[in-house]
Short mmCIF file of C-alpha atoms and ligand atoms in Angstrom, two decimals:
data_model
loop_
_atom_site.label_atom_id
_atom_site.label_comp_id
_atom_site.label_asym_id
_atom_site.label_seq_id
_atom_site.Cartn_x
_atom_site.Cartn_y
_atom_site.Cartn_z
CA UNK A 22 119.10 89.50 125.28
CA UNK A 23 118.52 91.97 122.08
CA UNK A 24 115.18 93.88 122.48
CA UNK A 25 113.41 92.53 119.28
CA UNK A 26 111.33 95.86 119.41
CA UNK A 27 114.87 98.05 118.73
CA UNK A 28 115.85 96.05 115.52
CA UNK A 29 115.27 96.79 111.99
CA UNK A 30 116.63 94.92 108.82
CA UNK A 31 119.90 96.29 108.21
CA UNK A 32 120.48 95.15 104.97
CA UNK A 33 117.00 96.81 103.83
CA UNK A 34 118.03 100.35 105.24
CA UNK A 35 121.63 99.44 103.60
CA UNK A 36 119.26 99.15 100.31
CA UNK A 37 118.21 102.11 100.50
CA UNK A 38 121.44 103.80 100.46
CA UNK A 39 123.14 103.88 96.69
CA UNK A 40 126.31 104.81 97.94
CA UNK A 41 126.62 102.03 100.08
CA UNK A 42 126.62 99.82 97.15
CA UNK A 43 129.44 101.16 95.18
CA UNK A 44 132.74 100.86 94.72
CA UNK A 45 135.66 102.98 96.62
CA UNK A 46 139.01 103.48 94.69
CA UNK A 47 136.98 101.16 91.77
CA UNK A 48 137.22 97.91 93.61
CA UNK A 49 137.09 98.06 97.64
CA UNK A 50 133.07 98.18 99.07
CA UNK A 51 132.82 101.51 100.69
CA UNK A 52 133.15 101.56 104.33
CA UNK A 53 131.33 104.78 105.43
CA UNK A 54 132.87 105.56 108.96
CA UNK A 55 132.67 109.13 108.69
CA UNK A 56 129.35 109.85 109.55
CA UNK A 57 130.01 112.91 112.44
CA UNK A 58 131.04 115.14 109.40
CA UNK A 59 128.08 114.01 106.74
CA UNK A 60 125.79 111.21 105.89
CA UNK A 61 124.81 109.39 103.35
CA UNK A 62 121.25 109.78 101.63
CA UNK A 63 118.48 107.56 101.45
CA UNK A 64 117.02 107.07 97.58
CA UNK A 65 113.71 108.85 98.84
CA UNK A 66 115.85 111.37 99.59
CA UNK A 67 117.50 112.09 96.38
CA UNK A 68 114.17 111.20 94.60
CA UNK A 69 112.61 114.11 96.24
CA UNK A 70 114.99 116.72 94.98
CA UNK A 71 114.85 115.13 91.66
CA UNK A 72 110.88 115.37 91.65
CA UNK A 73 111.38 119.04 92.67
CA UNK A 74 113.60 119.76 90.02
CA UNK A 75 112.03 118.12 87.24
CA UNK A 76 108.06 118.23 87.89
CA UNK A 77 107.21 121.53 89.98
CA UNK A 78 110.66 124.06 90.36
CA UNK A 79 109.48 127.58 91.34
CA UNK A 80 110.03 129.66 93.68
CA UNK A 81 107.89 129.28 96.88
CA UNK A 82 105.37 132.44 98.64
CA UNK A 83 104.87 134.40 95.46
CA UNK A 84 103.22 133.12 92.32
CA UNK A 85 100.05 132.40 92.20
CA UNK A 86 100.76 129.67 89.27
CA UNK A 87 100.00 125.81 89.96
CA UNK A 88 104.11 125.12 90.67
CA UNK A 89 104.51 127.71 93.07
CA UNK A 90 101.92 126.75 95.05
CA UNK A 91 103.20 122.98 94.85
CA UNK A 92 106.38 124.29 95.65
CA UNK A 93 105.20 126.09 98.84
CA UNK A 94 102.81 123.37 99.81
CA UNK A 95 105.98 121.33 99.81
CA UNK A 96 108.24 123.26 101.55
CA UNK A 97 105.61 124.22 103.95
CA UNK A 98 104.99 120.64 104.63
CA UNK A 99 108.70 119.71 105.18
CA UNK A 100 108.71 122.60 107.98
CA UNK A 101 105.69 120.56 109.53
CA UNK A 102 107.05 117.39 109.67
CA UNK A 103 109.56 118.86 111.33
CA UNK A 104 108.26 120.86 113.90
CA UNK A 105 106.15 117.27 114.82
CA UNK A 106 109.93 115.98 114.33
CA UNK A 107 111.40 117.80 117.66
CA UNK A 108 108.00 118.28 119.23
CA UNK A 109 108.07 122.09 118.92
CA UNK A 110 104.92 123.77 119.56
CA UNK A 111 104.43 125.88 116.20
CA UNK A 112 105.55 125.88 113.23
CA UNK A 113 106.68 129.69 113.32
CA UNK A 114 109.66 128.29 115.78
CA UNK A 115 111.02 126.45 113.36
CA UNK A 116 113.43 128.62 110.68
CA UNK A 117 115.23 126.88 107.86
CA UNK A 118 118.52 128.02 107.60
CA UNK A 119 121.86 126.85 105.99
CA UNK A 120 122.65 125.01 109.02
CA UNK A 121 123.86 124.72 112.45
CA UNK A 122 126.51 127.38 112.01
CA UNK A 123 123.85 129.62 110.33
CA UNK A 124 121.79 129.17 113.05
CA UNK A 125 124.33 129.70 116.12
CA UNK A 126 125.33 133.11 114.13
CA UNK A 127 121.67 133.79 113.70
CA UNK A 128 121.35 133.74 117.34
CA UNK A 129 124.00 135.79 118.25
CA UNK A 130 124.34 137.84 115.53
CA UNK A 131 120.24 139.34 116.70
CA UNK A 132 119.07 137.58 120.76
CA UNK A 133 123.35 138.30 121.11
CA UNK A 134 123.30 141.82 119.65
CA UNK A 135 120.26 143.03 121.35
CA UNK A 136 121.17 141.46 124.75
CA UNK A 137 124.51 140.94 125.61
CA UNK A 138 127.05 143.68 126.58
CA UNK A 139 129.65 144.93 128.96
CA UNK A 140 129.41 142.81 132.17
CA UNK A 141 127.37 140.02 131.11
CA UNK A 142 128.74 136.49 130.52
CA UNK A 143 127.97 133.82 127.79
CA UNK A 144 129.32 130.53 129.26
CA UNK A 145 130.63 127.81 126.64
CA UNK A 146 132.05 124.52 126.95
CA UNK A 147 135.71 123.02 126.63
CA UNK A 148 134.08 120.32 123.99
CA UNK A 149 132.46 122.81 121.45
CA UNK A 150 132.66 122.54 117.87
CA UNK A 151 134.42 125.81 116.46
CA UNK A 152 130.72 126.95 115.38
CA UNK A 153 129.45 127.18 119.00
CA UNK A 154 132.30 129.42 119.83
CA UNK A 155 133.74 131.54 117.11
CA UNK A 156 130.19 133.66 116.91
CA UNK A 157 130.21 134.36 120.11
CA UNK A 158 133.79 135.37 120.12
CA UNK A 159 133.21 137.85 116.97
CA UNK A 160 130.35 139.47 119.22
CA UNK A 161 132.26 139.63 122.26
CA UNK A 162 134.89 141.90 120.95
CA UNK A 163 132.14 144.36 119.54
CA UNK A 164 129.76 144.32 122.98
CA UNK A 165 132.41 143.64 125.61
CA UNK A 166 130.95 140.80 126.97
CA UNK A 167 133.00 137.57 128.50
CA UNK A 168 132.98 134.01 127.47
CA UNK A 169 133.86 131.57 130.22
CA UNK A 170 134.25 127.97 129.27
CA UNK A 171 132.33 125.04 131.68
CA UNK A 172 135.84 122.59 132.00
CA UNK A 173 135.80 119.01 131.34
CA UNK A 174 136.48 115.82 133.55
CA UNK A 175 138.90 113.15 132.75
CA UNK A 176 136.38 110.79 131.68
CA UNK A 177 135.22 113.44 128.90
CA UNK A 178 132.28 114.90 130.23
CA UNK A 179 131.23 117.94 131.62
CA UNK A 180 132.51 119.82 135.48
CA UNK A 181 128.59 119.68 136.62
CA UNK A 182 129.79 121.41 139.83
CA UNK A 183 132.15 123.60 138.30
CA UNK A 184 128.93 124.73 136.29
CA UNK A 185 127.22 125.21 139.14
CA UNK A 186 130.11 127.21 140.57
CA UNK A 187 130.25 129.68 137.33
CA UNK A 188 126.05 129.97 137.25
CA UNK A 189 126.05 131.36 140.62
CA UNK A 190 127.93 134.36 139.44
CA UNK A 191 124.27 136.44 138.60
CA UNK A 192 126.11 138.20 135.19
CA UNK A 193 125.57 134.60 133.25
CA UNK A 194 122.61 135.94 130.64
CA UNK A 195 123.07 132.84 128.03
CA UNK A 196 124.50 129.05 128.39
CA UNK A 197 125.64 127.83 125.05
CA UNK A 198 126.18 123.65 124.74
CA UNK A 199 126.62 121.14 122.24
CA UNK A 200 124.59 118.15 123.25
CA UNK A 201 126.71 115.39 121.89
CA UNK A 202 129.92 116.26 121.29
CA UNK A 203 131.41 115.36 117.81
CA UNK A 204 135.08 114.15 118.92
CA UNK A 205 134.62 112.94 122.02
CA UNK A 206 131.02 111.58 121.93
CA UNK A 207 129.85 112.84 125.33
CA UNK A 208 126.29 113.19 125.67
CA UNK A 209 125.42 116.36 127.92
CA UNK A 210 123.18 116.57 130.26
CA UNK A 211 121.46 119.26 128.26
CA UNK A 212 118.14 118.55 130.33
CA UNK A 213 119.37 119.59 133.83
CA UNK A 214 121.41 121.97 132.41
CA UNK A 215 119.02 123.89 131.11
CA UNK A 216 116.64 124.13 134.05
CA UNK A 217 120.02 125.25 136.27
CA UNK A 218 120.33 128.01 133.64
CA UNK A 219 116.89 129.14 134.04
CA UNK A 220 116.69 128.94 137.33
CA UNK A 221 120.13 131.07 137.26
CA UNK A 222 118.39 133.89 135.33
CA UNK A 223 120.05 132.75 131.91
CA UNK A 224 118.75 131.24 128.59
CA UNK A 225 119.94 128.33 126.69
CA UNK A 226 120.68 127.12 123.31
CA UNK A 227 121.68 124.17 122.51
CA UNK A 228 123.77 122.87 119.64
CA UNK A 229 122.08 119.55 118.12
CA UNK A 230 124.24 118.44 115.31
CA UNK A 231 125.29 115.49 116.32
CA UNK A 232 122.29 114.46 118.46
CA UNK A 233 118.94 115.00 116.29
CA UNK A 234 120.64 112.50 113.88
CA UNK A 235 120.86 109.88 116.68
CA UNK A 236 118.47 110.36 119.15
CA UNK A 237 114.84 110.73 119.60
CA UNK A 238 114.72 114.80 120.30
CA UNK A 239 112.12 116.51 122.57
CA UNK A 240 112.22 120.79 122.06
CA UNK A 241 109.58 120.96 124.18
CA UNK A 242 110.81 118.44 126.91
CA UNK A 243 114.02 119.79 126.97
CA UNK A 244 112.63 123.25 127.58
CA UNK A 245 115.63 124.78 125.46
CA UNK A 246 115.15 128.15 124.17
CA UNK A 247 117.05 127.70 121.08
CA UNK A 248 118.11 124.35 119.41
CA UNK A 249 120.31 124.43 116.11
CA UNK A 250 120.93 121.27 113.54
CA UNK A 251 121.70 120.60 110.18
CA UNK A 252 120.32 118.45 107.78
CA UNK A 253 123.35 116.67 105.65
CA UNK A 254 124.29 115.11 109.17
CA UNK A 255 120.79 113.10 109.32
CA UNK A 256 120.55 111.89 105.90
CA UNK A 257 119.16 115.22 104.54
CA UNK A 258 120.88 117.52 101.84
CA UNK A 259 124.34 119.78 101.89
CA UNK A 260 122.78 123.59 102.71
CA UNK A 261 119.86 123.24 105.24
CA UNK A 262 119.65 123.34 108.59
CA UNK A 263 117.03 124.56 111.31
CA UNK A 264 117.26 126.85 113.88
CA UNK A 265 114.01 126.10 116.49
CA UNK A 266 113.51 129.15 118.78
CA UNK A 267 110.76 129.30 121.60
CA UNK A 268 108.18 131.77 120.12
CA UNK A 269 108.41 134.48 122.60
CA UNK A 270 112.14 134.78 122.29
CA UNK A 271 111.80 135.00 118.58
CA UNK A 272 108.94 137.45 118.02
CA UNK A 273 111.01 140.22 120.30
CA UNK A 274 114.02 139.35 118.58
CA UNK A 275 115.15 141.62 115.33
CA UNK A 276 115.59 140.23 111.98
CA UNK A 277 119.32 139.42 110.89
CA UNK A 278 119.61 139.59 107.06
CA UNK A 279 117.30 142.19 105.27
CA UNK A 280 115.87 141.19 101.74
CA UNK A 281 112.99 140.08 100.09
CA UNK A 282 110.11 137.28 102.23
CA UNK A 283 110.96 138.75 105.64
CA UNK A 284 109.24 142.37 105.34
CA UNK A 285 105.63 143.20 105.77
CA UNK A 286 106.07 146.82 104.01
CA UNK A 287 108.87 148.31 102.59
CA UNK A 288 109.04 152.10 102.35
CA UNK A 289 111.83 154.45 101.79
CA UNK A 290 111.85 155.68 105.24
CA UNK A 291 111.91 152.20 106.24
CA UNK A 292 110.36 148.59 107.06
CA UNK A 293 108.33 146.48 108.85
CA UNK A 294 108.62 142.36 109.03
CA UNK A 295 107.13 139.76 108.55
CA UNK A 296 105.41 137.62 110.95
CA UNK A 297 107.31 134.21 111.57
CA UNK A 298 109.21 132.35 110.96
CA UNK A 299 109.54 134.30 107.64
CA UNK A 300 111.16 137.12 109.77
CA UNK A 301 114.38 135.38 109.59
CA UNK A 302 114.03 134.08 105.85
CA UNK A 303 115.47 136.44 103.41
CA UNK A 304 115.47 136.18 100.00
CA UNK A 305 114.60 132.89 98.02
CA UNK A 306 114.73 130.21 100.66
CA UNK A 307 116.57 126.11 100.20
CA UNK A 308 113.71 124.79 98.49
CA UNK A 309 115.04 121.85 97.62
CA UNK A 310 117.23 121.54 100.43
CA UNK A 311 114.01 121.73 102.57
CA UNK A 312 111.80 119.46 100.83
CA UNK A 313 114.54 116.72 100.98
CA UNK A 314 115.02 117.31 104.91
CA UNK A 315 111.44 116.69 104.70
CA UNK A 316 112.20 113.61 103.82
CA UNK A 317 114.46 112.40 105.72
CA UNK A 318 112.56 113.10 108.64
CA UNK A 319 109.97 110.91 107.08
CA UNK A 320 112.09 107.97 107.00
CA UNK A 321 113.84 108.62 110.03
CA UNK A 322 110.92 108.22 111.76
CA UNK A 323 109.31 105.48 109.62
CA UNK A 324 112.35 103.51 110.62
CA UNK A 325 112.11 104.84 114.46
CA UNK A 326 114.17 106.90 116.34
CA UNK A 327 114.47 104.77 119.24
CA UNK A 328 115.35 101.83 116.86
CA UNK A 329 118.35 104.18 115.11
CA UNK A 330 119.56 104.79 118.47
CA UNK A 331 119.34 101.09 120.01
CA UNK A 332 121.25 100.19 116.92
CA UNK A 333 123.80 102.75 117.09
CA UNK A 334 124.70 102.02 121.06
CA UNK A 335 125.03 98.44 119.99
CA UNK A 336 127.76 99.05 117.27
CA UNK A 337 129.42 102.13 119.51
CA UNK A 338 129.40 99.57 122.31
CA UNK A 339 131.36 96.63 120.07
CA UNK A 340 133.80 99.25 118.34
CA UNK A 341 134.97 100.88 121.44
CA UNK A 342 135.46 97.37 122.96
CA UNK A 343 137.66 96.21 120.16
CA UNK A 344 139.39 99.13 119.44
CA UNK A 345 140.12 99.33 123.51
CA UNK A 346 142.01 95.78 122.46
CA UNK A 347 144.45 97.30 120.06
CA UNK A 348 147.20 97.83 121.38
CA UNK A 349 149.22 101.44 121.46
CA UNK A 350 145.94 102.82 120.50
CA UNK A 351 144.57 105.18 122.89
CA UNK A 352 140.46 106.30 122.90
CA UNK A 353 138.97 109.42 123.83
CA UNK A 354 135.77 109.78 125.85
CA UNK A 355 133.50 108.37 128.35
CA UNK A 356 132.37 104.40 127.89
CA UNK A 357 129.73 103.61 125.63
CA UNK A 358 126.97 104.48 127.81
CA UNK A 359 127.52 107.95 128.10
CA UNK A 360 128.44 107.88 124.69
CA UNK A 361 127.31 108.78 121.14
CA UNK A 362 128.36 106.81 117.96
CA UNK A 363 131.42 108.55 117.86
CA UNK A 364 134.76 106.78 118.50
CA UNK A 365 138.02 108.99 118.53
CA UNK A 366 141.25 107.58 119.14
CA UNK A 367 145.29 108.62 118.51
CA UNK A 368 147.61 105.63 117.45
CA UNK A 369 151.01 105.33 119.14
CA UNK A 370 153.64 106.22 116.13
CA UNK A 371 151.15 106.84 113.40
CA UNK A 372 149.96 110.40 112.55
CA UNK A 373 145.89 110.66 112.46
CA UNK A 374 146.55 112.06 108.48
CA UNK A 375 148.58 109.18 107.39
CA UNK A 376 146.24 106.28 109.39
CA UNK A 377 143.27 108.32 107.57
CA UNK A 378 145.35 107.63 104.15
CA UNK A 379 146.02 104.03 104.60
CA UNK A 380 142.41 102.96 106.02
CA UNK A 381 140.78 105.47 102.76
CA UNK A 382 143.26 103.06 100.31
CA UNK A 383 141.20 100.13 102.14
CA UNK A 384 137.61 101.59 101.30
CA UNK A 385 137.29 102.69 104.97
CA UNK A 386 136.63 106.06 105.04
CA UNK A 387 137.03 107.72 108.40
CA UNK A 388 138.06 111.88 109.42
CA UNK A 389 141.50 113.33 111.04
CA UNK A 390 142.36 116.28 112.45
CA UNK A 391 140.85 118.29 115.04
CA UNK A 392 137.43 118.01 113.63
CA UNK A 393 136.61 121.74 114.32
CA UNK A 394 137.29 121.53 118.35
CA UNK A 395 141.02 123.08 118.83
CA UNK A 396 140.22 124.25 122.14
CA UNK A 397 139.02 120.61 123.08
CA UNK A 398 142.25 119.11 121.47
CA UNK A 399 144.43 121.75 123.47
CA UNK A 400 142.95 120.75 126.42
CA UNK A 401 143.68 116.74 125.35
CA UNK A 402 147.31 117.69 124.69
CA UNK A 403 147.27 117.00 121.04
CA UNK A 404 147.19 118.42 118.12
CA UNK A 405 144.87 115.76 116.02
CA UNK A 406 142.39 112.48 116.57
CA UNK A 407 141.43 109.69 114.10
CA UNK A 408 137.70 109.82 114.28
CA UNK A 409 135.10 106.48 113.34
CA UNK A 410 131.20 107.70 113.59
CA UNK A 411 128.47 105.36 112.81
CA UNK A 412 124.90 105.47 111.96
CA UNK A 413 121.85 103.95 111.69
CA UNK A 414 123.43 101.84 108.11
CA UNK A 415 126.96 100.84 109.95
CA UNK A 416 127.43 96.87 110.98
CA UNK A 417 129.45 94.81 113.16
CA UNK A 418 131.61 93.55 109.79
CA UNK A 419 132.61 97.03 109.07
CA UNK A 420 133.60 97.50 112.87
CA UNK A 421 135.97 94.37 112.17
CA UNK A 422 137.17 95.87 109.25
CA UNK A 423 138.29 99.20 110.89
CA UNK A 424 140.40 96.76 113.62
CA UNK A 425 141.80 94.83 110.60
CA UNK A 426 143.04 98.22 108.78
CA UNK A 427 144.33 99.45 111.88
CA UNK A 428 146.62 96.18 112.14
CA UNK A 429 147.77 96.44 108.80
CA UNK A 430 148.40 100.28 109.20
CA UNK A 431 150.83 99.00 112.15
CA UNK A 432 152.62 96.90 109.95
CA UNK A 433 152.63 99.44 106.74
CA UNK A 434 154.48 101.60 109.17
CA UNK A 435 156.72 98.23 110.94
CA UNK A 436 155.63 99.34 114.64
N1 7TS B 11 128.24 121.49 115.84
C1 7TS B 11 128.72 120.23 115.92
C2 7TS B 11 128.68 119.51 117.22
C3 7TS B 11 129.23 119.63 114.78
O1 7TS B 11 129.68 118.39 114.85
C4 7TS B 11 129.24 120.35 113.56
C5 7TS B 11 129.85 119.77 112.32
C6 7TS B 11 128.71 121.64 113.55
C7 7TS B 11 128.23 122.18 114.70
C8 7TS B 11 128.64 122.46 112.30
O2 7TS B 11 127.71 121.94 111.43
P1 7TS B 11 127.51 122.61 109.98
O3 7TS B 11 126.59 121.67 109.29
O4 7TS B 11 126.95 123.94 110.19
O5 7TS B 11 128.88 122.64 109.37
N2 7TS B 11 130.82 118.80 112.57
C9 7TS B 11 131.67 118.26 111.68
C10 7TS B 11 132.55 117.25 112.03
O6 7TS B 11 132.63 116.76 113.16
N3 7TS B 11 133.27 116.92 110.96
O7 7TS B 11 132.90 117.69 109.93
C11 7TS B 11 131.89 118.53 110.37
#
């Protein structure tokens, strides 16, 4: 029996969304099944950038005019709801940045720099998006440190002993994880993990692009050290993310870009910062980008996390059951309980690039390719995946209409 509690009226939060009402190729509804890569944006959303821009644009922390001090009030505010957003403790953990990428390099680029070198290890996963990796692999070839990689079960999610195994060596100093994967949908056991990595001497970050969108999101709970989203992914703007950082680790940590808003005094002979999180924001900051994350926050949580969540398992839970009815089609992953709203799949005789082409002439817009995750797509002996993600706006009907495009697709290509 549905939990009356974990609905909402899907056609109202489908009213909210403009894009959801127009026209693909000038005729087909728009079927938006690409939501791992970017969402779509609420109206309140795109009214609060538009507000910005046309009643009080300035820059924010240094007039003293009326509109700068609306504009910092507002961005201010937007780093509030936030911080109440993931439960974090202050708002000085909580850095705006361009998103999660920014905020993985952030990370290594000053914790890294200052505390990893020859002999220590920085232990990754097989499923990490590119951004989770690639940092850590520019600052391993400067400090001589080693990245080991925590491998991956047949069912898609994580060696827990083999983790285990690779903690017990005492060099581990940092554990790096994404906590839903964005191919293969696996949601990690970021919790345990965590306290295994502090009890094996090591901190943690974890990479939350593809769960703060979809999941109700403790900081505080979790007792990460550093957590990294962005906010196109959860219905906020292109060019703003957050990095959250427990307070300790982030006052003894060193700024990473030098500029204007992050010193205390400049001199000639040299500078002192500021306090946080302004530390780690240089120059003129995403105003608008910020104000409209603020946003979306609001109505994510006006709508209920819990609820976007409920709603996303139930639609995950359908697709994967009728696309596991297709036949020559082939799903990657654990079953839907383990599982995110992410549903990637190869088709037998059909590259992932041409199936994209075919479903986009349809309206249904889905991703191929390797999504960012090579090393995970090595490891699953192919080169590319077809990728439907859903979110809180997605519906049974456009489920069916995925299947139906899929069918056709076979017979566009005679299989
Ligand atoms: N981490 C994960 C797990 C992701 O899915 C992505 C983006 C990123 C990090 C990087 O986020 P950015 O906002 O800094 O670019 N993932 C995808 C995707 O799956 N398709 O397009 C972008």
């Amino acid at each position: 029996m549905t939990d009356l509690t974990l609905t909402y009226d899907l056609e109202a939060v489908r009213a909210d969304f403009p894009i959801l009402s127009e026209k693909h190729h000038d005729d087909v509804p728009l079927i938006y099944l690409d939501n791992a890569a970017s969402s779509q944006k609420p109206l309140k959303v795109i009214e609060a950038i538009d507000t910005y821009y046309r009643t009080y644009n300035a820059n924010v922390h240094r007039g003293v005019h009326k509109l700068s001090e609306q504009a910092t009030k507002a961005y201010e505010d937007a780093r509030i709801k936030i911080r109440r957003f993931i439960n974090a403790g202050s708002k000085r953990e909580i850095i705006f940045t361009r998103g999660t990428t920014e905020g993985i390099n952030l990370v290594a680029q000053t914790w890294g720099r200052v505390n990893l070198g020859v002999g220590d290890v920085v232990l990754s996963t097989v499923m990490e998006h590119h951004s989770n990796i690639v940092p850590w692999q520019i600052l391993a070839a400067e400090k001589g440190f080693t990245i080991k990689y925590i491998p991956i079960l047949e069912d898609g999610t994580l060696d827990m002993g083999a983790y285990a195994a690779l903690l017990r060596d005492n060099s581990v100093k940092l554990v790096v994880v994404v906590h839903v994967s964005n191919v293969l949908g696996t949601v990690n056991p970021v919790a345990e993990m965590i306290q295994q990595a502090h009890a094996a001497g090591a901190l943690a970050l974890v990479d939350g692009a593809q769960s703060i969108p979809h999941m109700p999101v403790d900081v505080k709970a979790l007792d990460v050290d550093f957590f990294a989203f962005s906010g196109h992914k959860m219905i906020g703007p292109t060019g703003i993310g957050i990095l959250y950082g427990k307070r300790e680790h982030l006052e003894a940590m060193p700024p990473w870009m030098g500029g204007g808003d992050m010193i205390e005094t400049v001199r000639l002979e040299g500078s002192t910062w500021n306090e946080l999180p302004y530390k780690f924001e240089a120059g003129t900051p995403i105003i608008a980008g910020a104000i409209g994350l603020g946003y979306a926050v609001d109505y994510l949580s006006e709508l209920g996390m819990d609820k976007i969540h409920a709603h996303e398992q139930t639609i995950t839970a359908y697709a994967l059951e009728r696309l596991s009815e297709v036949p020559g089609l082939k799903l990657y992953g654990p079953d839907a309980a383990q599982k995110g709203a992410v549903a990637a799949f190869s088709f037998e005789g059909i590259h992932p690039h041409d199936l994209a082409q075919i479903l986009d002439s349809g309206g249904i817009a889905v991703r191929a390719g390797h999504h960012c995750a090579m090393p995970l797509h090595t490891h699953l002996g192919i080169p590319a995946t077809t990728r439907a993600s859903f979110y809180l706006y997605n519906t049974t009907q456009e489920v069916d209409a995925l299947i139906e495009g899929l069918y056709k697709s076979k017979k566009t290509f005679a299989l």
